[in-house]
PDB file of C-alpha atoms in Angstrom:
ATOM      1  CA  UNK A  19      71.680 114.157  99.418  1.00  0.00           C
ATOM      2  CA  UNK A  20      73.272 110.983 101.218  1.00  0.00           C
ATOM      3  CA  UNK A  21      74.648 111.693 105.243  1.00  0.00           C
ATOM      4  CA  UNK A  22      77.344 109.627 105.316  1.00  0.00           C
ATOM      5  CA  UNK A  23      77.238 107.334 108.711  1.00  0.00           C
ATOM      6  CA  UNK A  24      80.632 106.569 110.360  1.00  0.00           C
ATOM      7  CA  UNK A  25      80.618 103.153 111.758  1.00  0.00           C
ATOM      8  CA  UNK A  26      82.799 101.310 113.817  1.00  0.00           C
ATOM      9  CA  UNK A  27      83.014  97.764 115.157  1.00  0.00           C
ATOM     10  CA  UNK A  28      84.567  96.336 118.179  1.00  0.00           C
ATOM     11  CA  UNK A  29      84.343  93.207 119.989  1.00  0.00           C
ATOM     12  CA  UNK A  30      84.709  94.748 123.548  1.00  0.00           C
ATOM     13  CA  UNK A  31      84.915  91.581 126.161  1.00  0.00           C
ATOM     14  CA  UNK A  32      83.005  93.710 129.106  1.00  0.00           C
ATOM     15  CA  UNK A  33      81.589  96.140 127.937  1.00  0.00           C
ATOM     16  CA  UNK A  34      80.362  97.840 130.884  1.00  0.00           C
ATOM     17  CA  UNK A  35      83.823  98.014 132.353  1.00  0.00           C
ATOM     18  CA  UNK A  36      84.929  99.990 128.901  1.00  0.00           C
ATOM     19  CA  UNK A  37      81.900 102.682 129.288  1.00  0.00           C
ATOM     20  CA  UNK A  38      83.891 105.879 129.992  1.00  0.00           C
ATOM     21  CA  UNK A  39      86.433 104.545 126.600  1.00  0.00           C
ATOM     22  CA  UNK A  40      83.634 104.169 124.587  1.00  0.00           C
ATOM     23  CA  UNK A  41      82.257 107.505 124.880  1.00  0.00           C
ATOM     24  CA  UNK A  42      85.473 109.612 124.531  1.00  0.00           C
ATOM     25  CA  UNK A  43      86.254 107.343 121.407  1.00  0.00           C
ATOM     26  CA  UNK A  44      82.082 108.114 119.827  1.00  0.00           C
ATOM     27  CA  UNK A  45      82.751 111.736 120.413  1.00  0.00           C
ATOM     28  CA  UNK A  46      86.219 112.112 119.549  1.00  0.00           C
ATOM     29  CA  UNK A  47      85.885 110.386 115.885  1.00  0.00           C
ATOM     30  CA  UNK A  48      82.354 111.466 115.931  1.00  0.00           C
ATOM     31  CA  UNK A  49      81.033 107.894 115.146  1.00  0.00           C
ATOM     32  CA  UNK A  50      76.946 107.979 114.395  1.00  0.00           C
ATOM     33  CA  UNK A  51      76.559 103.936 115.066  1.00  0.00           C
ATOM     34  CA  UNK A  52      79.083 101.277 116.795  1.00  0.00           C
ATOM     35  CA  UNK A  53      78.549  97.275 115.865  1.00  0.00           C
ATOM     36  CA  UNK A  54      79.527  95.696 119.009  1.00  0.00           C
ATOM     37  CA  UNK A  55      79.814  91.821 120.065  1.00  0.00           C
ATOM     38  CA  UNK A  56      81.064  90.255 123.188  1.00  0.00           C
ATOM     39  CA  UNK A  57      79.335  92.870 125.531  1.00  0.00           C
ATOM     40  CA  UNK A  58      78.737  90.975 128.604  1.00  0.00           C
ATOM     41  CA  UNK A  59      76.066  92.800 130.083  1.00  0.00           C
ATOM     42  CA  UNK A  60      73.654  91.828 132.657  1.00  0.00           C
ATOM     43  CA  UNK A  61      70.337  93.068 134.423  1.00  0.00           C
ATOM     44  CA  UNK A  62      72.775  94.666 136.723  1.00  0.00           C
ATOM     45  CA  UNK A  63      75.426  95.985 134.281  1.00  0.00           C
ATOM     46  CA  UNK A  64      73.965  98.238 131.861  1.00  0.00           C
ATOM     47  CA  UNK A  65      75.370 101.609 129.992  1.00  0.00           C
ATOM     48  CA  UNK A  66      73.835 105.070 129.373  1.00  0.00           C
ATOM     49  CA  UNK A  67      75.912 107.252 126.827  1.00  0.00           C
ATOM     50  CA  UNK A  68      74.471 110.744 126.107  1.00  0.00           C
ATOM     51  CA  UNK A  69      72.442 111.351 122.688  1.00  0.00           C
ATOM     52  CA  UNK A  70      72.926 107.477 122.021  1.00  0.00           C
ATOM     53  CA  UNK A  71      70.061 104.830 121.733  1.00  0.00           C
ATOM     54  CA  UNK A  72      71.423 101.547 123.251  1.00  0.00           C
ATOM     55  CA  UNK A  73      70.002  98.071 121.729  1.00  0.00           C
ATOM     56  CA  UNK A  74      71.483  95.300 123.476  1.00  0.00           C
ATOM     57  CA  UNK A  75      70.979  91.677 123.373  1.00  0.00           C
ATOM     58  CA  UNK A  76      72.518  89.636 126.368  1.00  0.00           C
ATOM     59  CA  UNK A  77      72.825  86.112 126.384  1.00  0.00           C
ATOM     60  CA  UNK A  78      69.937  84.318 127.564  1.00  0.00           C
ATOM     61  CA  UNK A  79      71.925  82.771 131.226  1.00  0.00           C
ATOM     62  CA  UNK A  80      71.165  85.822 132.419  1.00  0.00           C
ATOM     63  CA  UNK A  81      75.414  85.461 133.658  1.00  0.00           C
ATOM     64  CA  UNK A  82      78.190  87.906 132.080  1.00  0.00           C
ATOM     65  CA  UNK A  83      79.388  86.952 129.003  1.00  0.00           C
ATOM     66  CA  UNK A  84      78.543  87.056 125.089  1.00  0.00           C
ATOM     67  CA  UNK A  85      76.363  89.502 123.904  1.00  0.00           C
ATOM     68  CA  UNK A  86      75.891  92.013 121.090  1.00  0.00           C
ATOM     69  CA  UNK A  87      74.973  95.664 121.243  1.00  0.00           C
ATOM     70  CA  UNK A  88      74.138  98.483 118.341  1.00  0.00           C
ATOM     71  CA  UNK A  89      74.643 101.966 119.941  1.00  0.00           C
ATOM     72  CA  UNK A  90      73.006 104.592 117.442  1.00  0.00           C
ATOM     73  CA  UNK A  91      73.111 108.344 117.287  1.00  0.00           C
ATOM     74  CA  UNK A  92      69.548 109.917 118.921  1.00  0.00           C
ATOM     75  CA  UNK A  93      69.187 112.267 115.382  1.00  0.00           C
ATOM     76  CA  UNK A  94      69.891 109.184 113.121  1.00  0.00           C
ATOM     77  CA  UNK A  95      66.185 108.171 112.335  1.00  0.00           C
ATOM     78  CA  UNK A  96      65.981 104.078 113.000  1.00  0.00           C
ATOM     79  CA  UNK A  97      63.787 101.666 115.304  1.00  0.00           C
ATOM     80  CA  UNK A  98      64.540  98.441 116.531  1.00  0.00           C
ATOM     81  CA  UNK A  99      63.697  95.384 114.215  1.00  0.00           C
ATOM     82  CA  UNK A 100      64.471  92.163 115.885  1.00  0.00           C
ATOM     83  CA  UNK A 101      67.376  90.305 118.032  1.00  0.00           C
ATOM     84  CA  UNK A 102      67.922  86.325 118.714  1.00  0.00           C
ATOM     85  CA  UNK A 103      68.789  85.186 122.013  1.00  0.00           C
ATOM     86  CA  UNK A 104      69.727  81.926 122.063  1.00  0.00           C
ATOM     87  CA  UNK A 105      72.963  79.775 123.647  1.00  0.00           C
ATOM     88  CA  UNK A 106      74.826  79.551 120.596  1.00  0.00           C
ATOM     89  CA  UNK A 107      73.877  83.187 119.078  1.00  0.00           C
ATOM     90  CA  UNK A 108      73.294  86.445 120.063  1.00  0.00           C
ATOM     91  CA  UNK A 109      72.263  89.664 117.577  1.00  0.00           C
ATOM     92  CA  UNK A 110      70.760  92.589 117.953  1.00  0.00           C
ATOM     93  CA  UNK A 111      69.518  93.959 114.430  1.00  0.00           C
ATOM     94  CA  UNK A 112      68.597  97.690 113.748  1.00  0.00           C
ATOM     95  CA  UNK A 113      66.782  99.896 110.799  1.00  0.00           C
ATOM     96  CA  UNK A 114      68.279 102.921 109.845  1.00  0.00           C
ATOM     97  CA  UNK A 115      66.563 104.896 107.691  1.00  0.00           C
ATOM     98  CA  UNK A 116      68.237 108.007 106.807  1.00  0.00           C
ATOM     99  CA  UNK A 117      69.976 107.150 103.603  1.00  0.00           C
ATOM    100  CA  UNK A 118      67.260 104.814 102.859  1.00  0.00           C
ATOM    101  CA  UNK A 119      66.445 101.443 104.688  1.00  0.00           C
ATOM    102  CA  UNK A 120      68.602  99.605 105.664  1.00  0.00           C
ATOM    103  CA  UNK A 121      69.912  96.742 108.764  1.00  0.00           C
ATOM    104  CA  UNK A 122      72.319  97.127 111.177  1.00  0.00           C
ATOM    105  CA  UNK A 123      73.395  93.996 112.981  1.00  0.00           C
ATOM    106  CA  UNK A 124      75.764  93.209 115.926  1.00  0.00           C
ATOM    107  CA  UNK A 125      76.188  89.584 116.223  1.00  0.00           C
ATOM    108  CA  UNK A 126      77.903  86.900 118.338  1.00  0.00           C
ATOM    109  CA  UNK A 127      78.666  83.941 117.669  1.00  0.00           C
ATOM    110  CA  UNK A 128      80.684  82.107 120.442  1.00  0.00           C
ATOM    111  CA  UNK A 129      83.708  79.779 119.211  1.00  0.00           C
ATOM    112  CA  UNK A 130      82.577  76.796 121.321  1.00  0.00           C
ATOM    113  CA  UNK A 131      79.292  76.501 119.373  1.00  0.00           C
ATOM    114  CA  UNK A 132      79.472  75.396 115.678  1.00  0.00           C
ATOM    115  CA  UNK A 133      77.765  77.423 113.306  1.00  0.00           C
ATOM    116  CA  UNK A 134      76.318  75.793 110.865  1.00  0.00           C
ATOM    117  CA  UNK A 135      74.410  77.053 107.246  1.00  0.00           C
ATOM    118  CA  UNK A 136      70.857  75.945 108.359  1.00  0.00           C
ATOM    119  CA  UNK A 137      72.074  79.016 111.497  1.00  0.00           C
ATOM    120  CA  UNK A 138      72.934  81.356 108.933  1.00  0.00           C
ATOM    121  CA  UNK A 139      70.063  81.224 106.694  1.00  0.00           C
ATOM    122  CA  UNK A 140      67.824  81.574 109.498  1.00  0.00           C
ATOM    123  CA  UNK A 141      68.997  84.539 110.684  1.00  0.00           C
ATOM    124  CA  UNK A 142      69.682  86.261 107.785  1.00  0.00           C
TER     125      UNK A 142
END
């Protein structure tokens, strides 16, 4: 039998300044994976939320902005499968397994940056 996964997105615009939000809203509505873009973290600005795998991509200035994260239940089983760093893109893509394989991907795409189809097909 199928687990049904409860999902939610959410572009967050600084992330790390949202952490203590994000984990009463994961417990309250009991959400097994979040799809988030716009995190902003850095080397120095990084999250930790209880029985939650973090994947996080930053973007590659190393400086606060952009950024995509997938935040996964600990007892969902998944593993990391790839994530593109570039100016103009940043994803973070994830395998879930537990109801059979399949990707989860955060992605950001900032609005000064044109994305064009030769970007798309690339990445997915």
């Amino acid at each position: 039998m199928a687990k049904e996964l409860k999902i939610a997105v959410w572009n967050a615009n600084r992330l790390h300044q949202k952490t203590q939000v994000l984990k009463m809203f994961l417990q309250t509505n009991e959400i097994d994976v979040i799809i988030i873009s716009e995190t902003s973290l850095t080397d120095k600005h990084f999250i930790k939320i209880p029985h939650y795998t973090i994947y996080d991509t930053k973007h590659p200035s190393g400086k606060g902005h952009g950024g995509s994260a997938v935040i996964i239940k600990d007892n969902i089983k998944h593993h990391f499968h790839n994530n593109c760093n570039q100016v103009n893109l940043q994803a973070t893509i994830v395998n879930q397994t537990i109801n059979g394989p399949f990707k989860l991907s955060a992605v950001y795409f900032p609005p000064k940056h044109k994305l064009t189809m030769e970007d798309y097909t690339e990445f997915f």
